[in-house]
Each structure stands twice: as C-alpha cells, then as structure tokens.
PDB file of C-alpha atoms in Angstrom:
ATOM      1  CA  MET B   1       0.001  -0.317  -0.201  1.00 36.00           C
ATOM      2  CA  TRP B   2       1.312   3.449  -0.734  1.00 40.00           C
ATOM      3  CA  GLN B   3       1.935   5.506   2.266  1.00 46.00           C
ATOM      4  CA  TRP B   4       3.018   9.169   2.194  1.00 48.00           C
ATOM      5  CA  ARG B   5       6.069  11.042   2.188  1.00 52.00           C
ATOM      6  CA  PHE B   6       6.544  14.139   3.511  1.00 50.00           C
ATOM      7  CA  GLN B   7       8.816  15.812   0.883  1.00 45.00           C
ATOM      8  CA  PRO B   8       9.252  19.474  -1.312  1.00 43.00           C
ATOM      9  CA  LYS B   9       6.970  20.053  -3.982  1.00 44.00           C
ATOM     10  CA  ALA B  10       8.047  18.402  -6.675  1.00 44.00           C
ATOM     11  CA  SER B  11      10.735  19.925  -9.143  1.00 43.00           C
ATOM     12  CA  CYS B  12       8.339  20.180 -12.535  1.00 51.00           C
ATOM     13  CA  CYS B  13       5.418  22.706 -12.177  1.00 59.00           C
ATOM     14  CA  ALA B  14       4.646  22.890 -15.752  1.00 67.00           C
ATOM     15  CA  GLU B  15       1.015  23.833 -16.353  1.00 80.00           C
ATOM     16  CA  ASP B  16      -1.142  23.802 -19.468  1.00 81.00           C
ATOM     17  CA  SER B  17      -4.809  24.852 -18.584  1.00 82.00           C
ATOM     18  CA  SER B  18      -5.500  24.864 -22.032  1.00 85.00           C
ATOM     19  CA  LEU B  19      -3.502  21.101 -22.251  1.00 86.00           C
ATOM     20  CA  ARG B  20      -6.280  20.385 -19.901  1.00 86.00           C
ATOM     21  CA  ALA B  21      -8.787  21.292 -20.372  1.00 86.00           C
ATOM     22  CA  GLU B  22      -8.384  18.892 -23.922  1.00 88.00           C
ATOM     23  CA  LEU B  23      -7.753  15.885 -21.727  1.00 88.00           C
ATOM     24  CA  GLN B  24     -10.915  17.200 -18.927  1.00 87.00           C
ATOM     25  CA  VAL B  25     -12.862  16.806 -22.604  1.00 86.00           C
ATOM     26  CA  VAL B  26     -11.372  13.582 -23.942  1.00 86.00           C
ATOM     27  CA  ALA B  27     -12.444  11.465 -20.321  1.00 86.00           C
ATOM     28  CA  ASP B  28     -15.752  13.028 -20.111  1.00 85.00           C
ATOM     29  CA  ARG B  29     -16.207  12.328 -23.827  1.00 89.00           C
ATOM     30  CA  ASP B  30     -14.456   8.356 -23.840  1.00 89.00           C
ATOM     31  CA  GLY B  31     -13.806   7.918 -20.294  1.00 87.00           C
ATOM     32  CA  VAL B  32     -11.277   7.439 -18.018  1.00 87.00           C
ATOM     33  CA  ASP B  33     -10.364   4.187 -18.830  1.00 90.00           C
ATOM     34  CA  ALA B  34      -9.291   5.906 -22.277  1.00 89.00           C
ATOM     35  CA  LEU B  35      -7.179   8.325 -20.563  1.00 88.00           C
ATOM     36  CA  TYR B  36      -5.799   5.931 -18.600  1.00 90.00           C
ATOM     37  CA  GLU B  37      -4.870   3.678 -21.323  1.00 91.00           C
ATOM     38  CA  LYS B  38      -2.994   7.201 -22.584  1.00 90.00           C
ATOM     39  CA  LEU B  39      -1.021   7.561 -19.177  1.00 91.00           C
ATOM     40  CA  LEU B  40      -0.177   3.561 -19.156  1.00 90.00           C
ATOM     41  CA  ASN B  41       1.389   3.524 -22.894  1.00 91.00           C
ATOM     42  CA  ALA B  42       3.269   6.979 -22.435  1.00 90.00           C
ATOM     43  CA  ASP B  43       4.054   6.293 -18.248  1.00 89.00           C
ATOM     44  CA  PRO B  44       3.548   2.654 -17.288  1.00 90.00           C
ATOM     45  CA  VAL B  45       5.332   3.264 -14.211  1.00 91.00           C
ATOM     46  CA  SER B  46       3.156   6.662 -13.364  1.00 88.00           C
ATOM     47  CA  ALA B  47      -0.070   4.392 -14.116  1.00 88.00           C
ATOM     48  CA  SER B  48       0.752   1.811 -11.756  1.00 90.00           C
ATOM     49  CA  LYS B  49       0.533   4.527  -8.583  1.00 88.00           C
ATOM     50  CA  ILE B  50      -2.189   6.305  -9.573  1.00 90.00           C
ATOM     51  CA  ASP B  51      -5.056   5.082  -8.942  1.00 87.00           C
ATOM     52  CA  LYS B  52      -7.502   4.848 -12.565  1.00 83.00           C
ATOM     53  CA  ARG B  53     -10.067   6.302 -10.836  1.00 84.00           C
ATOM     54  CA  ASN B  54      -8.682   9.987  -9.463  1.00 88.00           C
ATOM     55  CA  VAL B  55      -8.873  11.803 -13.305  1.00 89.00           C
ATOM     56  CA  ARG B  56      -7.556  15.477 -11.706  1.00 89.00           C
ATOM     57  CA  ARG B  57      -4.048  12.978 -11.074  1.00 89.00           C
ATOM     58  CA  VAL B  58      -4.087  11.017 -14.323  1.00 91.00           C
ATOM     59  CA  ILE B  59      -4.579  14.343 -15.759  1.00 91.00           C
ATOM     60  CA  ARG B  60      -1.809  16.210 -14.088  1.00 90.00           C
ATOM     61  CA  ALA B  61       0.127  13.382 -15.285  1.00 89.00           C
ATOM     62  CA  LEU B  62       0.105  13.365 -19.047  1.00 91.00           C
ATOM     63  CA  GLU B  63       0.256  17.068 -18.728  1.00 88.00           C
ATOM     64  CA  VAL B  64       3.926  16.702 -17.075  1.00 87.00           C
ATOM     65  CA  ILE B  65       4.754  13.982 -19.878  1.00 87.00           C
ATOM     66  CA  ALA B  66       3.132  16.084 -22.584  1.00 87.00           C
ATOM     67  CA  ILE B  67       4.687  19.844 -21.341  1.00 86.00           C
ATOM     68  CA  THR B  68       8.178  18.555 -20.286  1.00 84.00           C
ATOM     69  CA  GLY B  69       8.714  15.549 -23.398  1.00 84.00           C
ATOM     70  CA  ARG B  70       9.648  13.054 -19.749  1.00 85.00           C
ATOM     71  CA  PRO B  71       7.368  10.400 -17.677  1.00 86.00           C
ATOM     72  CA  PHE B  72       5.509  12.132 -14.640  1.00 84.00           C
ATOM     73  CA  SER B  73       7.058   9.285 -12.532  1.00 80.00           C
ATOM     74  CA  ASP B  74      11.297  10.789 -13.264  1.00 81.00           C
ATOM     75  CA  GLN B  75      10.016  14.152 -12.143  1.00 75.00           C
ATOM     76  CA  ARG B  76       8.799  12.793  -9.103  1.00 61.00           C
ATOM     77  CA  LYS B  77      10.861  11.284  -7.452  1.00 60.00           C
ATOM     78  CA  LYS B  78      11.634  11.494  -3.088  1.00 56.00           C
ATOM     79  CA  SER B  79      13.944  14.006  -2.387  1.00 57.00           C
ATOM     80  CA  GLN B  80      15.152  15.010   1.906  1.00 64.00           C
ATOM     81  CA  PRO B  81      14.114  17.920   2.852  1.00 67.00           C
ATOM     82  CA  ASP B  82      17.229  21.056   2.981  1.00 70.00           C
ATOM     83  CA  PHE B  83      15.402  21.249   7.279  1.00 79.00           C
ATOM     84  CA  ASP B  84      14.392  19.369   9.783  1.00 83.00           C
ATOM     85  CA  TYR B  85      10.901  19.751  10.526  1.00 86.00           C
ATOM     86  CA  LYS B  86       8.404  17.330  13.588  1.00 91.00           C
ATOM     87  CA  ILE B  87       5.784  16.751  12.053  1.00 91.00           C
ATOM     88  CA  VAL B  88       1.969  16.888  14.531  1.00 93.00           C
ATOM     89  CA  GLY B  89      -1.308  15.051  14.620  1.00 92.00           C
ATOM     90  CA  LEU B  90      -4.180  16.070  16.242  1.00 92.00           C
ATOM     91  CA  THR B  91      -6.795  12.887  16.868  1.00 93.00           C
ATOM     92  CA  LEU B  92     -10.055  12.182  18.481  1.00 93.00           C
ATOM     93  CA  PRO B  93     -12.119   9.948  18.682  1.00 93.00           C
ATOM     94  CA  ARG B  94     -14.637   8.016  15.817  1.00 92.00           C
ATOM     95  CA  GLU B  95     -17.331   8.754  17.546  1.00 94.00           C
ATOM     96  CA  LYS B  96     -16.746  12.387  18.710  1.00 95.00           C
ATOM     97  CA  LEU B  97     -14.461  13.494  15.736  1.00 95.00           C
ATOM     98  CA  TYR B  98     -18.406  12.558  14.462  1.00 96.00           C
ATOM     99  CA  ALA B  99     -20.545  14.117  15.740  1.00 97.00           C
ATOM    100  CA  ARG B 100     -18.203  17.361  15.162  1.00 96.00           C
ATOM    101  CA  ILE B 101     -18.752  16.311  10.724  1.00 97.00           C
ATOM    102  CA  ASP B 102     -22.700  15.880  11.663  1.00 98.00           C
ATOM    103  CA  ALA B 103     -22.418  19.689  13.794  1.00 98.00           C
ATOM    104  CA  ARG B 104     -20.084  21.387  11.918  1.00 98.00           C
ATOM    105  CA  VAL B 105     -21.838  20.179   8.820  1.00 98.00           C
ATOM    106  CA  ASP B 106     -25.125  21.933  10.712  1.00 98.00           C
ATOM    107  CA  SER B 107     -23.737  24.594  11.283  1.00 98.00           C
ATOM    108  CA  MET B 108     -21.681  25.218   7.257  1.00 98.00           C
ATOM    109  CA  MET B 109     -26.329  24.551   6.449  1.00 98.00           C
ATOM    110  CA  THR B 110     -27.229  27.340   8.656  1.00 98.00           C
ATOM    111  CA  ASN B 111     -24.503  30.132   7.823  1.00 98.00           C
ATOM    112  CA  GLY B 112     -25.761  30.100   4.241  1.00 98.00           C
ATOM    113  CA  LEU B 113     -23.984  27.266   1.941  1.00 98.00           C
ATOM    114  CA  VAL B 114     -26.850  27.968   0.077  1.00 98.00           C
ATOM    115  CA  ASP B 115     -26.549  30.433  -0.936  1.00 98.00           C
ATOM    116  CA  GLU B 116     -23.095  30.777  -1.018  1.00 97.00           C
ATOM    117  CA  MET B 117     -23.260  28.651  -4.128  1.00 96.00           C
ATOM    118  CA  ARG B 118     -25.983  29.716  -5.424  1.00 97.00           C
ATOM    119  CA  ALA B 119     -23.444  32.669  -5.450  1.00 96.00           C
ATOM    120  CA  LEU B 120     -20.717  31.969  -7.221  1.00 95.00           C
ATOM    121  CA  LEU B 121     -22.194  30.430 -10.033  1.00 94.00           C
ATOM    122  CA  ALA B 122     -24.484  33.848 -10.544  1.00 95.00           C
ATOM    123  CA  LYS B 123     -20.327  34.658 -10.834  1.00 95.00           C
ATOM    124  CA  GLY B 124     -20.246  32.387 -13.721  1.00 93.00           C
ATOM    125  CA  TYR B 125     -18.226  29.153 -11.655  1.00 91.00           C
ATOM    126  CA  ASP B 126     -18.202  26.429 -13.581  1.00 88.00           C
ATOM    127  CA  TRP B 127     -20.412  23.286 -11.887  1.00 86.00           C
ATOM    128  CA  HIS B 128     -16.753  21.464 -13.139  1.00 83.00           C
ATOM    129  CA  LEU B 129     -13.822  23.665 -11.520  1.00 85.00           C
ATOM    130  CA  PRO B 130     -11.618  21.740  -9.376  1.00 84.00           C
ATOM    131  CA  ALA B 131     -12.384  23.830  -6.067  1.00 88.00           C
ATOM    132  CA  LEU B 132     -16.180  23.012  -7.103  1.00 90.00           C
ATOM    133  CA  SER B 133     -16.021  18.856  -6.431  1.00 89.00           C
ATOM    134  CA  ALA B 134     -15.237  19.534  -2.744  1.00 93.00           C
ATOM    135  CA  ILE B 135     -16.728  17.932  -0.509  1.00 96.00           C
ATOM    136  CA  GLY B 136     -19.994  20.338   0.266  1.00 97.00           C
ATOM    137  CA  TYR B 137     -19.936  21.823  -3.046  1.00 96.00           C
ATOM    138  CA  LYS B 138     -20.454  19.377  -4.315  1.00 96.00           C
ATOM    139  CA  GLN B 139     -23.350  17.990  -3.154  1.00 98.00           C
ATOM    140  CA  ILE B 140     -25.362  21.079  -2.803  1.00 98.00           C
ATOM    141  CA  GLY B 141     -24.205  22.092  -6.433  1.00 96.00           C
ATOM    142  CA  MET B 142     -26.603  18.270  -7.057  1.00 96.00           C
ATOM    143  CA  SER B 143     -29.347  19.453  -4.906  1.00 97.00           C
ATOM    144  CA  LEU B 144     -29.127  22.755  -7.105  1.00 97.00           C
ATOM    145  CA  ARG B 145     -29.460  21.162 -10.174  1.00 96.00           C
ATOM    146  CA  GLY B 146     -31.764  18.509  -9.212  1.00 97.00           C
ATOM    147  CA  GLU B 147     -30.287  15.117  -8.599  1.00 97.00           C
ATOM    148  CA  CYS B 148     -30.845  15.602  -5.092  1.00 98.00           C
ATOM    149  CA  ASP B 149     -33.252  17.455  -2.572  1.00 98.00           C
ATOM    150  CA  LEU B 150     -31.711  19.470   0.672  1.00 98.00           C
ATOM    151  CA  ASP B 151     -31.701  16.542   3.280  1.00 98.00           C
ATOM    152  CA  GLU B 152     -30.144  14.040   0.561  1.00 98.00           C
ATOM    153  CA  ALA B 153     -27.473  16.630  -0.357  1.00 98.00           C
ATOM    154  CA  VAL B 154     -26.812  17.397   3.981  1.00 98.00           C
ATOM    155  CA  ARG B 155     -26.520  13.001   4.516  1.00 98.00           C
ATOM    156  CA  LEU B 156     -24.530  12.937   1.748  1.00 98.00           C
ATOM    157  CA  ILE B 157     -21.983  15.688   2.496  1.00 98.00           C
ATOM    158  CA  LYS B 158     -21.674  14.052   6.367  1.00 98.00           C
ATOM    159  CA  HIS B 159     -21.563  10.667   4.705  1.00 98.00           C
ATOM    160  CA  ASP B 160     -19.010  12.062   2.238  1.00 97.00           C
ATOM    161  CA  THR B 161     -16.373  13.811   4.461  1.00 97.00           C
ATOM    162  CA  ARG B 162     -16.949  10.533   7.261  1.00 96.00           C
ATOM    163  CA  ARG B 163     -15.373   8.535   4.215  1.00 94.00           C
ATOM    164  CA  PHE B 164     -12.842  11.213   4.190  1.00 93.00           C
ATOM    165  CA  VAL B 165     -11.095  10.755   7.629  1.00 92.00           C
ATOM    166  CA  ARG B 166     -11.239   7.382   6.829  1.00 91.00           C
ATOM    167  CA  GLN B 167      -9.115   7.666   4.616  1.00 89.00           C
ATOM    168  CA  GLN B 168      -7.330  10.038   5.958  1.00 88.00           C
ATOM    169  CA  TYR B 169      -6.402   7.992   9.103  1.00 86.00           C
ATOM    170  CA  ASN B 170      -5.603   5.086   6.629  1.00 84.00           C
ATOM    171  CA  TRP B 171      -2.915   7.918   5.230  1.00 84.00           C
ATOM    172  CA  PHE B 172      -1.307   9.282   8.489  1.00 87.00           C
ATOM    173  CA  ARG B 173      -1.544   5.713  10.015  1.00 86.00           C
ATOM    174  CA  LEU B 174      -1.389   6.240  14.253  1.00 86.00           C
ATOM    175  CA  ASN B 175       1.628   3.542  14.477  1.00 87.00           C
ATOM    176  CA  ASP B 176       3.734   5.886  12.056  1.00 89.00           C
ATOM    177  CA  PRO B 177       7.101   7.180  14.489  1.00 90.00           C
ATOM    178  CA  LYS B 178       8.009  10.317  12.434  1.00 89.00           C
ATOM    179  CA  ILE B 179       4.196  11.495  13.421  1.00 93.00           C
ATOM    180  CA  LYS B 180       4.436  12.471  17.118  1.00 94.00           C
ATOM    181  CA  TRP B 181      -0.091  12.265  17.948  1.00 94.00           C
ATOM    182  CA  TRP B 182      -1.868  14.300  20.311  1.00 92.00           C
ATOM    183  CA  ASP B 183      -5.316  13.868  21.546  1.00 93.00           C
ATOM    184  CA  ALA B 184      -7.306  16.942  20.478  1.00 92.00           C
ATOM    185  CA  GLU B 185      -9.432  17.520  23.193  1.00 91.00           C
ATOM    186  CA  GLY B 186      -7.078  16.913  25.984  1.00 89.00           C
ATOM    187  CA  VAL B 187      -4.003  18.664  24.525  1.00 90.00           C
ATOM    188  CA  LYS B 188      -2.781  21.951  25.482  1.00 93.00           C
ATOM    189  CA  VAL B 189      -0.945  24.508  23.240  1.00 92.00           C
ATOM    190  CA  GLU B 190       2.025  24.978  25.886  1.00 94.00           C
ATOM    191  CA  GLU B 191       3.021  21.142  25.485  1.00 94.00           C
ATOM    192  CA  VAL B 192       2.850  21.059  21.879  1.00 93.00           C
ATOM    193  CA  VAL B 193       5.073  23.734  21.409  1.00 92.00           C
ATOM    194  CA  GLY B 194       7.566  23.029  24.322  1.00 93.00           C
ATOM    195  CA  TRP B 195       7.453  19.083  22.137  1.00 93.00           C
ATOM    196  CA  LEU B 196       8.516  21.555  18.613  1.00 91.00           C
ATOM    197  CA  ASP B 197      10.885  23.086  20.618  1.00 90.00           C
ATOM    198  CA  GLY B 198      12.871  20.522  22.630  1.00 83.00           C
TER     199      GLY B 198
END
C-alpha cells in the first residue's frame, strides 16, 4: 500500500490549462479508461501508482509528460528536505469526530452554504471547476441541479466527510513513528510547543 511522504514541492511545476481542459474533454467524452490508457502507454510507472479513478491526477501526469517530454515518474523522485521538521498529529475518538462533523455540516447549512453556492454560480463559476467538486460544494451542486433534494445533499456531505476521515486515518497512520499524535481534546498548546522546541 502506498505510504505518504513528506517532501518539498516537486521541481516540475509545468502547467498548461488549455491542455488540461482538452484532457478533461477526452475523459468526459471517452471515459476515464481511455485517458488512463494514454498514461499507461506514456508512463507505465506513474500509471501503476495512480488510481485511474482519480481523473485529476491522471490528467496532471499526462499534462506534465506533454509539456516536458519526460515521464511524470522521473519528475516525482523523492528528495530529503534541507531543513529539520517535526510532524504533529491531532486525533479524536471516531464517534466524537463524527459528532463534530455532523455539527459542522449543520452549521455550514445554517450559515448559508446553499446561498454561497448560488452566488458562485451567479458569478460565472463553472460546475466542473475542481474547487466546486470539494465536499460540500459538490453535494449542494447536486441539489441545485435537481439530482437530489437538500436533505439528501446534507446526508451526503456528512457521509462523504466521514469517508474522507477514514481515508486520512489510513494515510496518516496512528502508529507512524514520524508523527507525534496528541488527543485533540486533552492537549494543551504549550505542551505541543514544548515538544516542538525540544
């Protein structure tokens, strides 16, 4: 299973928004399998490490390959940062975390998430922007397009946020020796600062 790594920003930051848009059209028209096949042919190493359902990552890899003429995998070599660092993790028991998620989503709804989404659309922002596929915006967008009612959208926001939490717990493992974990409810800021300074 792939493990996260702390690393500096990739040296290759090449971007081409028009190429990215063309690749998105290919994905929409021909399906993600067709796009993934292009990556498999161009850079099998990257293809083996990228989940083909992650359309954005597939597109990004193809974009960088097209711009640089080099495999994406060659440009993603891990390097050690040239500075010391410590990693702090905050955790809560799952049931408390889920209760906080539910309360946060309810608060977002009370504070105008639907109106915020309508305002963004009125300003000309497109449904397909990556930012509007974020948890919360995505589900409210579904409701505004008539794909589900508002209650179902709220349920989906809570469900998808919980799923994201589970993914994060798989990504940042509690037994990872590189991370110092603290109970988010019981820890004092001074305690964490003391550890960081130590």
